[in-house]
Coordinates of C-alpha atoms and ligand atoms in Angstrom, one line a residue:
M1 CA 1.7 -21.1 10.2
S2 CA 3.4 -20.1 13.4
S3 CA 3.3 -16.3 13.3
I4 CA 1.0 -14.2 11.0
P5 CA 2.0 -10.6 10.4
R6 CA -0.7 -8.1 11.4
H7 CA 0.2 -5.8 8.7
V8 CA 1.7 -6.5 5.3
A9 CA 2.8 -3.7 3.0
V10 CA 3.4 -4.4 -0.7
I11 CA 5.5 -2.6 -3.5
M12 CA 3.6 -3.9 -6.5
D13 CA 6.4 -3.6 -9.1
G14 CA 6.9 -5.1 -12.6
N15 CA 3.7 -4.3 -14.4
G16 CA 5.5 -2.4 -17.2
R17 CA 8.0 -5.3 -17.7
W18 CA 5.2 -7.9 -17.7
A19 CA 3.4 -6.0 -20.5
Q20 CA 6.7 -5.4 -22.4
Q21 CA 7.5 -9.2 -22.3
R22 CA 4.2 -9.7 -24.1
G23 CA 4.5 -6.9 -26.6
L24 CA 1.5 -5.2 -24.8
P25 CA 1.0 -1.6 -23.8
R26 CA 2.2 -0.9 -20.2
L27 CA -1.5 -0.3 -19.1
A28 CA -2.2 -3.9 -19.9
G29 CA 0.3 -4.7 -17.2
H30 CA -1.4 -2.4 -14.7
E31 CA -4.8 -3.9 -15.6
Q32 CA -3.5 -7.4 -15.0
G33 CA -1.7 -6.1 -11.8
S34 CA -5.0 -5.0 -10.4
K35 CA -6.2 -8.6 -10.5
S36 CA -3.2 -9.7 -8.3
I37 CA -4.7 -7.3 -5.7
R38 CA -7.8 -9.4 -5.4
Q39 CA -5.6 -12.6 -4.9
C40 CA -3.7 -10.9 -2.1
V41 CA -6.9 -9.7 -0.4
E42 CA -8.1 -13.3 -0.4
A43 CA -4.8 -14.5 1.0
C44 CA -5.0 -12.0 3.8
M45 CA -8.5 -12.9 4.8
E46 CA -7.7 -16.6 4.8
A47 CA -4.5 -16.2 6.9
G48 CA -5.9 -13.5 9.3
V49 CA -3.7 -10.6 8.2
E50 CA -5.5 -7.4 9.6
F51 CA -3.9 -4.7 7.4
L52 CA -2.7 -4.7 3.8
T53 CA -1.1 -1.5 2.4
L54 CA -0.6 -1.3 -1.3
Y55 CA 1.7 1.2 -3.0
A56 CA -0.5 2.0 -6.0
F57 CA 0.9 5.2 -7.2
S58 CA 3.9 7.2 -5.9
S59 CA 4.4 11.0 -6.0
E60 CA 7.2 10.3 -8.6
N61 CA 4.8 8.4 -10.8
W62 CA 3.2 11.7 -11.9
K63 CA 6.4 12.0 -14.2
R64 CA 5.1 9.2 -16.3
P65 CA 3.6 9.9 -19.8
A66 CA 0.1 11.3 -19.5
L67 CA -1.5 8.4 -21.2
E68 CA -0.1 6.0 -18.5
V69 CA -1.0 8.4 -15.6
N70 CA -4.6 8.9 -17.0
G71 CA -4.9 5.2 -17.5
L72 CA -3.9 4.4 -14.0
M73 CA -6.5 6.9 -12.6
L74 CA -9.2 5.4 -14.7
L75 CA -8.1 2.0 -13.5
L76 CA -8.3 3.1 -9.9
E77 CA -11.8 4.4 -10.5
K78 CA -12.8 1.2 -12.2
F79 CA -11.3 -0.8 -9.4
L80 CA -13.2 1.1 -6.8
N81 CA -16.5 0.9 -8.6
E82 CA -16.2 -2.9 -9.3
K83 CA -14.9 -3.8 -5.8
K84 CA -17.2 -1.7 -3.6
E85 CA -20.0 -4.3 -3.2
E86 CA -17.5 -7.1 -2.7
M87 CA -15.7 -5.1 0.0
L88 CA -18.9 -4.5 1.8
R89 CA -19.9 -8.1 1.6
E90 CA -16.5 -9.5 2.7
G91 CA -16.0 -7.0 5.6
V92 CA -13.1 -5.1 4.0
R93 CA -12.5 -1.5 5.1
L94 CA -10.8 0.7 2.4
R95 CA -8.7 3.8 3.1
A96 CA -6.1 5.8 1.3
I97 CA -2.9 7.5 2.3
G98 CA -0.9 10.2 0.4
R99 CA -1.5 13.6 -1.0
L100 CA -5.0 12.6 -2.1
D101 CA -5.8 16.3 -3.2
D102 CA -3.4 15.7 -6.2
L103 CA -5.8 13.0 -7.6
P104 CA -8.5 13.8 -10.2
K105 CA -11.7 14.8 -8.6
A106 CA -13.6 11.7 -9.9
C107 CA -11.0 9.5 -8.1
R108 CA -11.2 11.5 -4.8
V109 CA -15.1 11.4 -4.8
K110 CA -15.0 7.6 -5.4
L111 CA -12.3 7.0 -2.7
D112 CA -14.4 9.1 -0.2
E113 CA -17.5 7.2 -1.1
V114 CA -15.9 3.7 -0.7
R115 CA -14.0 4.8 2.4
D116 CA -17.2 6.0 4.1
A117 CA -19.3 3.0 3.0
T118 CA -16.8 0.5 4.4
A119 CA -15.8 2.5 7.5
H120 CA -17.5 0.1 9.9
N121 CA -15.8 -3.1 8.4
T122 CA -13.3 -4.8 10.6
R123 CA -12.2 -8.1 8.9
L124 CA -9.4 -6.6 6.7
N125 CA -8.1 -3.1 6.3
V126 CA -7.0 -2.3 2.9
I127 CA -4.9 0.8 2.5
L128 CA -4.0 2.3 -0.9
A129 CA -1.0 4.6 -1.0
L130 CA -1.8 7.2 -3.8
S131 CA 0.3 10.1 -4.7
Y132 CA 2.4 8.9 -1.8
S133 CA 5.9 9.8 -0.9
G134 CA 7.4 8.7 2.5
R135 CA 9.5 11.9 2.7
V136 CA 6.5 14.1 2.1
E137 CA 4.5 12.2 4.7
I138 CA 7.3 12.9 7.2
L139 CA 7.4 16.6 6.1
D140 CA 3.6 16.9 6.5
A141 CA 3.9 15.4 10.0
I142 CA 6.7 17.8 10.9
Q143 CA 4.6 20.8 9.7
S144 CA 1.6 19.8 11.7
V145 CA 3.8 19.2 14.8
V146 CA 5.5 22.6 14.4
A147 CA 2.1 24.2 14.0
E148 CA 1.0 22.7 17.3
A149 CA 4.3 23.8 18.9
A150 CA 3.9 27.4 17.6
A151 CA 0.3 27.4 19.0
G152 CA 1.8 26.5 22.4
T153 CA 0.1 23.0 22.7
L154 CA 3.4 21.1 22.4
G155 CA 6.8 21.6 23.9
P156 CA 10.1 20.0 22.8
G157 CA 9.8 17.2 25.4
D158 CA 6.4 16.2 24.0
I159 CA 8.0 15.3 20.6
T160 CA 8.4 11.5 21.0
P161 CA 8.4 8.7 18.3
E162 CA 4.7 8.0 19.2
L163 CA 3.8 11.6 18.8
I164 CA 5.4 11.5 15.3
S165 CA 3.6 8.3 14.4
S166 CA 0.3 9.9 15.4
H167 CA 0.9 12.7 12.9
L168 CA 1.6 10.5 9.9
Y169 CA -1.1 9.5 7.3
T170 CA -1.0 6.1 9.0
A171 CA -2.0 7.3 12.5
G172 CA -3.7 4.5 14.4
I173 CA -2.4 1.8 12.0
P174 CA 0.3 -0.5 13.3
D175 CA 3.7 -0.5 11.6
P176 CA 4.0 -3.1 8.9
D177 CA 5.4 -6.4 10.1
L178 CA 6.3 -7.6 6.6
L179 CA 7.1 -5.7 3.3
I180 CA 6.8 -7.6 0.0
R181 CA 8.4 -6.3 -3.1
T182 CA 8.0 -8.0 -6.4
S183 CA 10.1 -7.9 -9.6
G184 CA 13.4 -8.3 -7.6
E185 CA 14.4 -4.8 -7.0
M186 CA 16.2 -4.3 -3.7
R187 CA 15.0 -0.9 -2.5
I188 CA 12.1 0.7 -0.7
S189 CA 11.5 3.5 -3.2
N190 CA 10.2 6.2 -0.7
F191 CA 7.5 3.9 0.7
L192 CA 6.5 4.2 4.5
L193 CA 10.0 5.4 5.4
W194 CA 9.2 5.9 9.1
Q195 CA 6.9 2.9 9.5
L196 CA 9.3 0.4 7.9
S197 CA 12.0 0.7 10.6
Y198 CA 11.7 -2.8 11.9
T199 CA 9.8 -4.5 9.1
E200 CA 10.9 -7.8 7.6
I201 CA 11.5 -7.6 3.8
H202 CA 10.5 -10.3 1.4
V203 CA 11.7 -9.7 -2.2
T204 CA 10.6 -12.0 -5.1
K205 CA 11.7 -11.9 -8.7
K206 CA 8.1 -12.5 -9.8
L207 CA 6.6 -9.5 -11.6
W208 CA 3.4 -8.2 -9.9
P209 CA 0.9 -9.4 -12.5
D210 CA 2.2 -12.9 -12.0
F211 CA 2.0 -12.7 -8.2
G212 CA -0.8 -14.7 -6.9
K213 CA -2.3 -16.1 -3.7
A214 CA 0.3 -18.9 -3.4
D215 CA 3.1 -16.3 -3.7
F216 CA 1.5 -14.2 -0.9
L217 CA 1.2 -17.3 1.3
E218 CA 4.9 -18.2 0.5
A219 CA 5.9 -14.7 1.7
L220 CA 4.0 -15.2 5.0
Q221 CA 5.7 -18.6 5.4
D222 CA 9.1 -16.8 4.9
F223 CA 8.0 -14.2 7.5
S224 CA 7.2 -16.9 10.0
S225 CA 10.7 -18.2 9.9
R226 CA 12.3 -14.8 10.7
Q227 CA 13.5 -14.0 14.2
R228 CA 12.6 -10.4 15.0
R229 CA 15.0 -8.9 17.6
Y230 CA 14.2 -5.2 17.2
G231 CA 17.8 -4.3 17.9
G232 CA 18.0 -6.6 21.0
V233 CA 19.7 -10.0 21.2
Ligands
FPP1 C1 4.8 -0.5 -10.7 O1 5.0 -1.2 -11.9 C2 3.4 -0.3 -10.6 C3 2.7 0.9 -10.5 C4 3.4 2.1 -10.7 C5 1.2 1.0 -10.4 C6 0.6 -0.1 -9.5 C7 -0.8 -0.3 -9.9 C8 -1.5 -1.4 -10.0 C9 -1.0 -2.7 -9.5 C10 -2.9 -1.5 -10.5 C11 -3.7 -0.3 -10.3 C12 -4.0 -0.2 -8.9 C13 -5.3 0.0 -8.4 C14 -5.5 0.2 -7.0 C15 -6.4 0.0 -9.4 P1 5.9 -0.4 -13.0 O2 5.0 0.2 -14.1 O3 6.8 0.4 -12.4 O4 6.6 -1.7 -13.6 P2 8.0 -1.7 -14.4 O5 9.0 -1.4 -13.3 O6 8.2 -3.1 -14.9 O7 8.0 -0.7 -15.4

């Protein structure tokens, strides 16, 4: 493949519809969806993608019924428990972005544990967006910039795009080159609003639980055919 994206971000959509089509509870869709993650991680490692950011739970998702929210939190815990050893073995570094304090304590503890255990891994960075909102991320960045300005350590001229990037949850992580969205929806749903400015977008009608390694590789193929001009000619 001629050009491999360094960073792929994914909006994993369609779990509910997948379950509904089978007469199953929505959680069965999320459970199946967590299996697609493994397929994408494998595809990233094979292709040489360095960063994979997954939109696992948005700030807006707290509005879903408690049964579904609790089920997703349990699924997250189970996922971290089950995958920890594999991540260590495969060289995967796990991190999370978002308002992580909103998560149940058990999830936070597990996330910290897996983050710390995998901190030295370099083969693939997997970043889970949890209780994440792109607007809130920008607000949080502005608040910390303003606090530094008020303390006198920053002047108006210091406020550059690079400075803003360095105050986001994704500080130090390159902007995504490719965004994949499943289930056919043509929107970015409050995901990585600052970071997606020049990202190529690949939308597929496939529902997330049906999205596998071959689909991920197809998205990479699509990406390699794009001409990125960044506003130039
Ligand atoms: C969107 O589908 C998906 C989510 C809100 C949750 C994504 C979670 C997973 C893929 C599995 C759990 C993740 C981890 C890290 C264990 P939807 O429910 O909005 O689908 P719909 O639009 O068809 O209703």
